[in-house]
PDB file of C-alpha atoms in Angstrom:
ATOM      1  CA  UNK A   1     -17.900  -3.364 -29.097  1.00  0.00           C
ATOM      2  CA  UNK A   2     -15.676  -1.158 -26.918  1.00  0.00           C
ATOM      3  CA  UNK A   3     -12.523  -3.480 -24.897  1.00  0.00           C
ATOM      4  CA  UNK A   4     -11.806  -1.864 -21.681  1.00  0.00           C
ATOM      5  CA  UNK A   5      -8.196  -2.333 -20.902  1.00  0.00           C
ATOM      6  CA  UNK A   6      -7.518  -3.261 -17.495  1.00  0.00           C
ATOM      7  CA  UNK A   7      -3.757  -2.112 -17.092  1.00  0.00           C
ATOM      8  CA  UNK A   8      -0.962  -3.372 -15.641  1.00  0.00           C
ATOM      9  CA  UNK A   9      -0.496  -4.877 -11.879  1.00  0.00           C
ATOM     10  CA  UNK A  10       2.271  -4.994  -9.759  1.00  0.00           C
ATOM     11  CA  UNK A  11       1.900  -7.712  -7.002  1.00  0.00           C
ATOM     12  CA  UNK A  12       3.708  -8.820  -3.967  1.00  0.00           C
ATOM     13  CA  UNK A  13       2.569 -12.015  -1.945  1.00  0.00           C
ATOM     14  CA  UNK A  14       4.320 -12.687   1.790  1.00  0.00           C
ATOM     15  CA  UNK A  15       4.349 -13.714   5.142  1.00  0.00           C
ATOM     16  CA  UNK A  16       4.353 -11.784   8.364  1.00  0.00           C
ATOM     17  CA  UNK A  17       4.442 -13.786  11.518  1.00  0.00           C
ATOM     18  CA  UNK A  18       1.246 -11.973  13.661  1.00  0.00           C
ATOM     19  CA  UNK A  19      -2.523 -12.237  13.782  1.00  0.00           C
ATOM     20  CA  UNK A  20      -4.314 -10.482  10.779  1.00  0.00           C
ATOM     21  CA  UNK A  21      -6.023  -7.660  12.834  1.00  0.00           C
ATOM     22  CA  UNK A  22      -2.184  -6.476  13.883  1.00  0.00           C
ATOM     23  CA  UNK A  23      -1.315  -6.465  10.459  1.00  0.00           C
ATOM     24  CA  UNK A  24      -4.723  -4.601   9.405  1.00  0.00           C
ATOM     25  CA  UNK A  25      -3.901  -1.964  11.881  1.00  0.00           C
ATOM     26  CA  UNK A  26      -0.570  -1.372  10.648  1.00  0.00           C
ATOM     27  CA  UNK A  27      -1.664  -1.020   6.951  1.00  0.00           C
ATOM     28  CA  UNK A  28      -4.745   1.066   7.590  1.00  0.00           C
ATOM     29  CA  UNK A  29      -4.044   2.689  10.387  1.00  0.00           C
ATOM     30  CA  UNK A  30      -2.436   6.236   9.669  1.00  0.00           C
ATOM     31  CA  UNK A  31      -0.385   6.678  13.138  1.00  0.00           C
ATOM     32  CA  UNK A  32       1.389   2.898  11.717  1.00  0.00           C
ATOM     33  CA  UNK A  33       1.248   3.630   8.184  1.00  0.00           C
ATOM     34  CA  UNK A  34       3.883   6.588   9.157  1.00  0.00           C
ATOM     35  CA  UNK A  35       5.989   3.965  10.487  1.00  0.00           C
ATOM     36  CA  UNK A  36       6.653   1.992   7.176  1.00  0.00           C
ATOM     37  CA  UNK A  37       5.608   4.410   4.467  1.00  0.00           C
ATOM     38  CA  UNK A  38       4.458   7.658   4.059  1.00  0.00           C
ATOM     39  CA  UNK A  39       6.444  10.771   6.171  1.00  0.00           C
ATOM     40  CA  UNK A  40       2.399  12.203   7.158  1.00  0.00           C
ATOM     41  CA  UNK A  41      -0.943  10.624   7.103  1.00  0.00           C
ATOM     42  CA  UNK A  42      -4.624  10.863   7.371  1.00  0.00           C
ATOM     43  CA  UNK A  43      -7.687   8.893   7.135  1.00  0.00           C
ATOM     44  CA  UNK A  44     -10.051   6.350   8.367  1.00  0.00           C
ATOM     45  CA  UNK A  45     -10.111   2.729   7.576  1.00  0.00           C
ATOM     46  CA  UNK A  46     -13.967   3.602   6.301  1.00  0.00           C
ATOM     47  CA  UNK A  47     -15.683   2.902   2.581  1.00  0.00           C
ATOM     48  CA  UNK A  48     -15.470   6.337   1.235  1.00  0.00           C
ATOM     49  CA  UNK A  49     -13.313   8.287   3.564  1.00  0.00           C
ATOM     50  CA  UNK A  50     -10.220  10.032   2.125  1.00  0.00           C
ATOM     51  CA  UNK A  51      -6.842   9.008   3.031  1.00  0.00           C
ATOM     52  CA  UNK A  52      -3.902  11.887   2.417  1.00  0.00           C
ATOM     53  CA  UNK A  53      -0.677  10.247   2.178  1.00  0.00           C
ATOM     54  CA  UNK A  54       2.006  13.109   2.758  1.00  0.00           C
ATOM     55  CA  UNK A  55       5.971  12.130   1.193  1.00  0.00           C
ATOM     56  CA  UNK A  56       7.008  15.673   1.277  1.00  0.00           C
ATOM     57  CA  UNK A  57       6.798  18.417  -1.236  1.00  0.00           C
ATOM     58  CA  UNK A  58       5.180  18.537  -3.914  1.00  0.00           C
ATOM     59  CA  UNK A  59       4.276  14.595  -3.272  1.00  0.00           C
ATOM     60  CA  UNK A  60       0.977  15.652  -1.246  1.00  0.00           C
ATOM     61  CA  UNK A  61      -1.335  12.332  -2.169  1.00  0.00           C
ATOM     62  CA  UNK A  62      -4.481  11.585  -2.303  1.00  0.00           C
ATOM     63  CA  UNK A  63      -6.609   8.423  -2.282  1.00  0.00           C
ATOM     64  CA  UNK A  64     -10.485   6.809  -1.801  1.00  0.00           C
ATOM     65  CA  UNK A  65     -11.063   4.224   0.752  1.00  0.00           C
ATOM     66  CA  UNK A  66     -12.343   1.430  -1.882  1.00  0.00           C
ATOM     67  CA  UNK A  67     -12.930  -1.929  -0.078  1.00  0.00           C
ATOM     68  CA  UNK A  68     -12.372  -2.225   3.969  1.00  0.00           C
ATOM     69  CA  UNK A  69     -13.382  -5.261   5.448  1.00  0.00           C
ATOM     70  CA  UNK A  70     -11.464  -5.458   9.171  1.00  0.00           C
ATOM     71  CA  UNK A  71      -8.529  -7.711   9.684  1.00  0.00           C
ATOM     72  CA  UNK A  72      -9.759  -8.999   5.876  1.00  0.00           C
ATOM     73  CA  UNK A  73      -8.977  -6.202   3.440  1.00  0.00           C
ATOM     74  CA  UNK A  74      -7.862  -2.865   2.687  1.00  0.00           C
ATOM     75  CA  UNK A  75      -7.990  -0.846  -0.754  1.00  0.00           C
ATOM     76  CA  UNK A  76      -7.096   2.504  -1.896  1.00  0.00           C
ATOM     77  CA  UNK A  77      -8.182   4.309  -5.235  1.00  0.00           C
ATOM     78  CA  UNK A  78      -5.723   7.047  -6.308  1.00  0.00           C
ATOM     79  CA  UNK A  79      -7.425  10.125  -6.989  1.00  0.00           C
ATOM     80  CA  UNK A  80      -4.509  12.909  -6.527  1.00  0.00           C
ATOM     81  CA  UNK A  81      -1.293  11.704  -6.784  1.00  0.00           C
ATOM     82  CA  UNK A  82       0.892  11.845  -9.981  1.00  0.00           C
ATOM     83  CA  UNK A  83      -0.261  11.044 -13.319  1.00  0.00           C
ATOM     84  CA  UNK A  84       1.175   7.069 -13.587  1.00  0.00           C
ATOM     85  CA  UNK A  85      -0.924   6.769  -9.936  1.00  0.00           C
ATOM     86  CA  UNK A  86      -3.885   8.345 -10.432  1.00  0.00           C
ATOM     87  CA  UNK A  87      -5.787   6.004 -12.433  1.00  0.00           C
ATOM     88  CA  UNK A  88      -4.479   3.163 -10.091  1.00  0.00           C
ATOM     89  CA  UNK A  89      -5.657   1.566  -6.984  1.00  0.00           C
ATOM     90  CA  UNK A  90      -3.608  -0.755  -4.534  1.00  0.00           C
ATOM     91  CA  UNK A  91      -4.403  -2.877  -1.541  1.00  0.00           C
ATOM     92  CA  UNK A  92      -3.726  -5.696   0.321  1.00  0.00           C
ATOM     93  CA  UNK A  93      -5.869  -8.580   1.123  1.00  0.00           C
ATOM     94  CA  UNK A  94      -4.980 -10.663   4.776  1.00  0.00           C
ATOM     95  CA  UNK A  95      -4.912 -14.360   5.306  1.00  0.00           C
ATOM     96  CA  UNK A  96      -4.660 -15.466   9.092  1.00  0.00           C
ATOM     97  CA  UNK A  97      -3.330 -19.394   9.040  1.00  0.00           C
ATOM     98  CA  UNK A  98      -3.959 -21.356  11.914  1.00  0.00           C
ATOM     99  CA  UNK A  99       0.073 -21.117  13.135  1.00  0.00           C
ATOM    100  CA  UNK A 100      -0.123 -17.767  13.760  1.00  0.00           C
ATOM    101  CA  UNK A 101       1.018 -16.212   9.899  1.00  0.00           C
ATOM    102  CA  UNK A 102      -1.148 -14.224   8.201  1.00  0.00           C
ATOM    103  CA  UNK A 103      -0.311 -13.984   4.173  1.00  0.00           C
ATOM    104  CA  UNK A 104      -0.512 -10.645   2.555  1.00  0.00           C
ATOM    105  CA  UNK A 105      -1.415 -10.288  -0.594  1.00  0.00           C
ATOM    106  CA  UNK A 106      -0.648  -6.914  -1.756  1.00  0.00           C
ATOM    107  CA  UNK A 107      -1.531  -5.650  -5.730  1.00  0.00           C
ATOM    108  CA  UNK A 108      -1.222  -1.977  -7.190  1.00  0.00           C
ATOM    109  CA  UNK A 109      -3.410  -2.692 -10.175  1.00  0.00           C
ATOM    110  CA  UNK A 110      -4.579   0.453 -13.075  1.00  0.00           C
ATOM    111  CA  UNK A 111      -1.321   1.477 -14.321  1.00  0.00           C
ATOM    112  CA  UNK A 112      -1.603   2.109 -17.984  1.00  0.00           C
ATOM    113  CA  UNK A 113       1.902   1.124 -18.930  1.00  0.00           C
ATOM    114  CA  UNK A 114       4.626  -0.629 -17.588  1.00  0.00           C
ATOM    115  CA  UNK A 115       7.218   2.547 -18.135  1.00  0.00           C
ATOM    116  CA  UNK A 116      10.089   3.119 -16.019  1.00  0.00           C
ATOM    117  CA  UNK A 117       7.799   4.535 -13.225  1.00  0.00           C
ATOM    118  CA  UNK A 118       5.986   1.144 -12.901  1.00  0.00           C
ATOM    119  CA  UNK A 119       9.083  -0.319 -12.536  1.00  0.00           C
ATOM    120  CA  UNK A 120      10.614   1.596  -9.936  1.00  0.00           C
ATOM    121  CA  UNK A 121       7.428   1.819  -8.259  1.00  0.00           C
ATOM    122  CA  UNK A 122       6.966  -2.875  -7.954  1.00  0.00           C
ATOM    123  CA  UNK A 123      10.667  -2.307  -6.829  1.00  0.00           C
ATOM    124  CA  UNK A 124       9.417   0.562  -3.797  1.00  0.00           C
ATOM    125  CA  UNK A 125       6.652  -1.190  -2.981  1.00  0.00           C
ATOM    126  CA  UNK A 126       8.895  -4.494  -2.477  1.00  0.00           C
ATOM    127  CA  UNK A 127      11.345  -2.530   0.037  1.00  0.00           C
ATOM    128  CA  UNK A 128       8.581  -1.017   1.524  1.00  0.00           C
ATOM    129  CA  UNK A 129       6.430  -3.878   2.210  1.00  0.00           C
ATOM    130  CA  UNK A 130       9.749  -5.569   3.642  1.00  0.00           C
ATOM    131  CA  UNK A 131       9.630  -2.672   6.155  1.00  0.00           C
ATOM    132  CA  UNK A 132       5.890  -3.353   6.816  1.00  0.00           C
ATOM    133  CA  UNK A 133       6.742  -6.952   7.997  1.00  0.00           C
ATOM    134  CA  UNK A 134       9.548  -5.513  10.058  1.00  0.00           C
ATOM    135  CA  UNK A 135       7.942  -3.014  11.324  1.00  0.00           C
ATOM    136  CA  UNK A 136       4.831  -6.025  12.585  1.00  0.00           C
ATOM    137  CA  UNK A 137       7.241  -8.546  13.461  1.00  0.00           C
ATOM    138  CA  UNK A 138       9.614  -6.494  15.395  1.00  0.00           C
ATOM    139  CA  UNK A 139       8.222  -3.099  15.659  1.00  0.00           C
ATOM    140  CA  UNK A 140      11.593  -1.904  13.581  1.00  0.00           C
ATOM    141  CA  UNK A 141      10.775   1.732  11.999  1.00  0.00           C
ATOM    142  CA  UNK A 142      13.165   2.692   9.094  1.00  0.00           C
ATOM    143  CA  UNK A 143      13.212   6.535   9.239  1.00  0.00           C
ATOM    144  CA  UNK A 144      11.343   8.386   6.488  1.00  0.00           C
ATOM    145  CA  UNK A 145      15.034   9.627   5.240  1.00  0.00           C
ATOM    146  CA  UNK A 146      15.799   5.915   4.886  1.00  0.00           C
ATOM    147  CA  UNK A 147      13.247   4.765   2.907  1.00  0.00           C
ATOM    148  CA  UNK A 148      13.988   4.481  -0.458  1.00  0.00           C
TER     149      UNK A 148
END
């Protein structure tokens, strides 16, 4: 019997004050994603379509549009990136309350060890997802330079 190892996942649960279809745009979106995380992008928030997320030289990313369900959820599978990120895939699944909050819960799941790397990387992804609610709550954009 073969065990298929899962990974490790890196996960991030929060608040942003605004309706579930603003924060969809801004995470799927490539003219917001620029705004919180990558310095380029391209894609379309389709099943299948190919998303190029651009940090500069030689950090030229690729990744599969996995799962998109509209103002619901929104997952990526790496499939050119650096080695610790290819195998991995990360996304973010929206819950609108009733007051006006949507919950994000955000995952980077497939990592094959929890190295320095990983570590860094839950520790990026927590800055940048601060800048994500900033950037939806109160349209605050951190330059690219800044982000780190």
């Amino acid at each position: 019997m073969k065990v298929i190892k899962e990974g490790f996942t890196i996960y991030h649960n929060f608040p942003i004050k605004a309706l579930s279809n603003k924060v969809f745009k801004a995470i799927a979106n490539p003219d917001e994603l620029v705004h919180w995380w990558p310095l380029k992008c391209s894609g379309k928030p389709t099943i299948g379509a190919e998303y190029n997320f651009f940090f500069g030289e030689p950090y030229n990313w690729f990744g599969e549009v996995v799962e998109c369900k509209e103002n619901t959820s929104f997952h990526i599978k790496m499939t050119k990136s650096d080695k610790d990120w290819n195998p991995t895939t990360f996304g973010f699944d929206l819950f609108e309350k009733d007051d006006g909050v949507t919950w994000v819960h955000f995952f980077h799941k497939g990592w094959i060890e929890q190295n320095d790397h990983f570590k860094h990387s839950s520790y990026c992804w927590a800055l940048l997802l601060n800048g994500l609610k900033n950037y939806v709550e109160k349209g605050i954009i951190i330059p690219f330079e800044k982000r780190n």
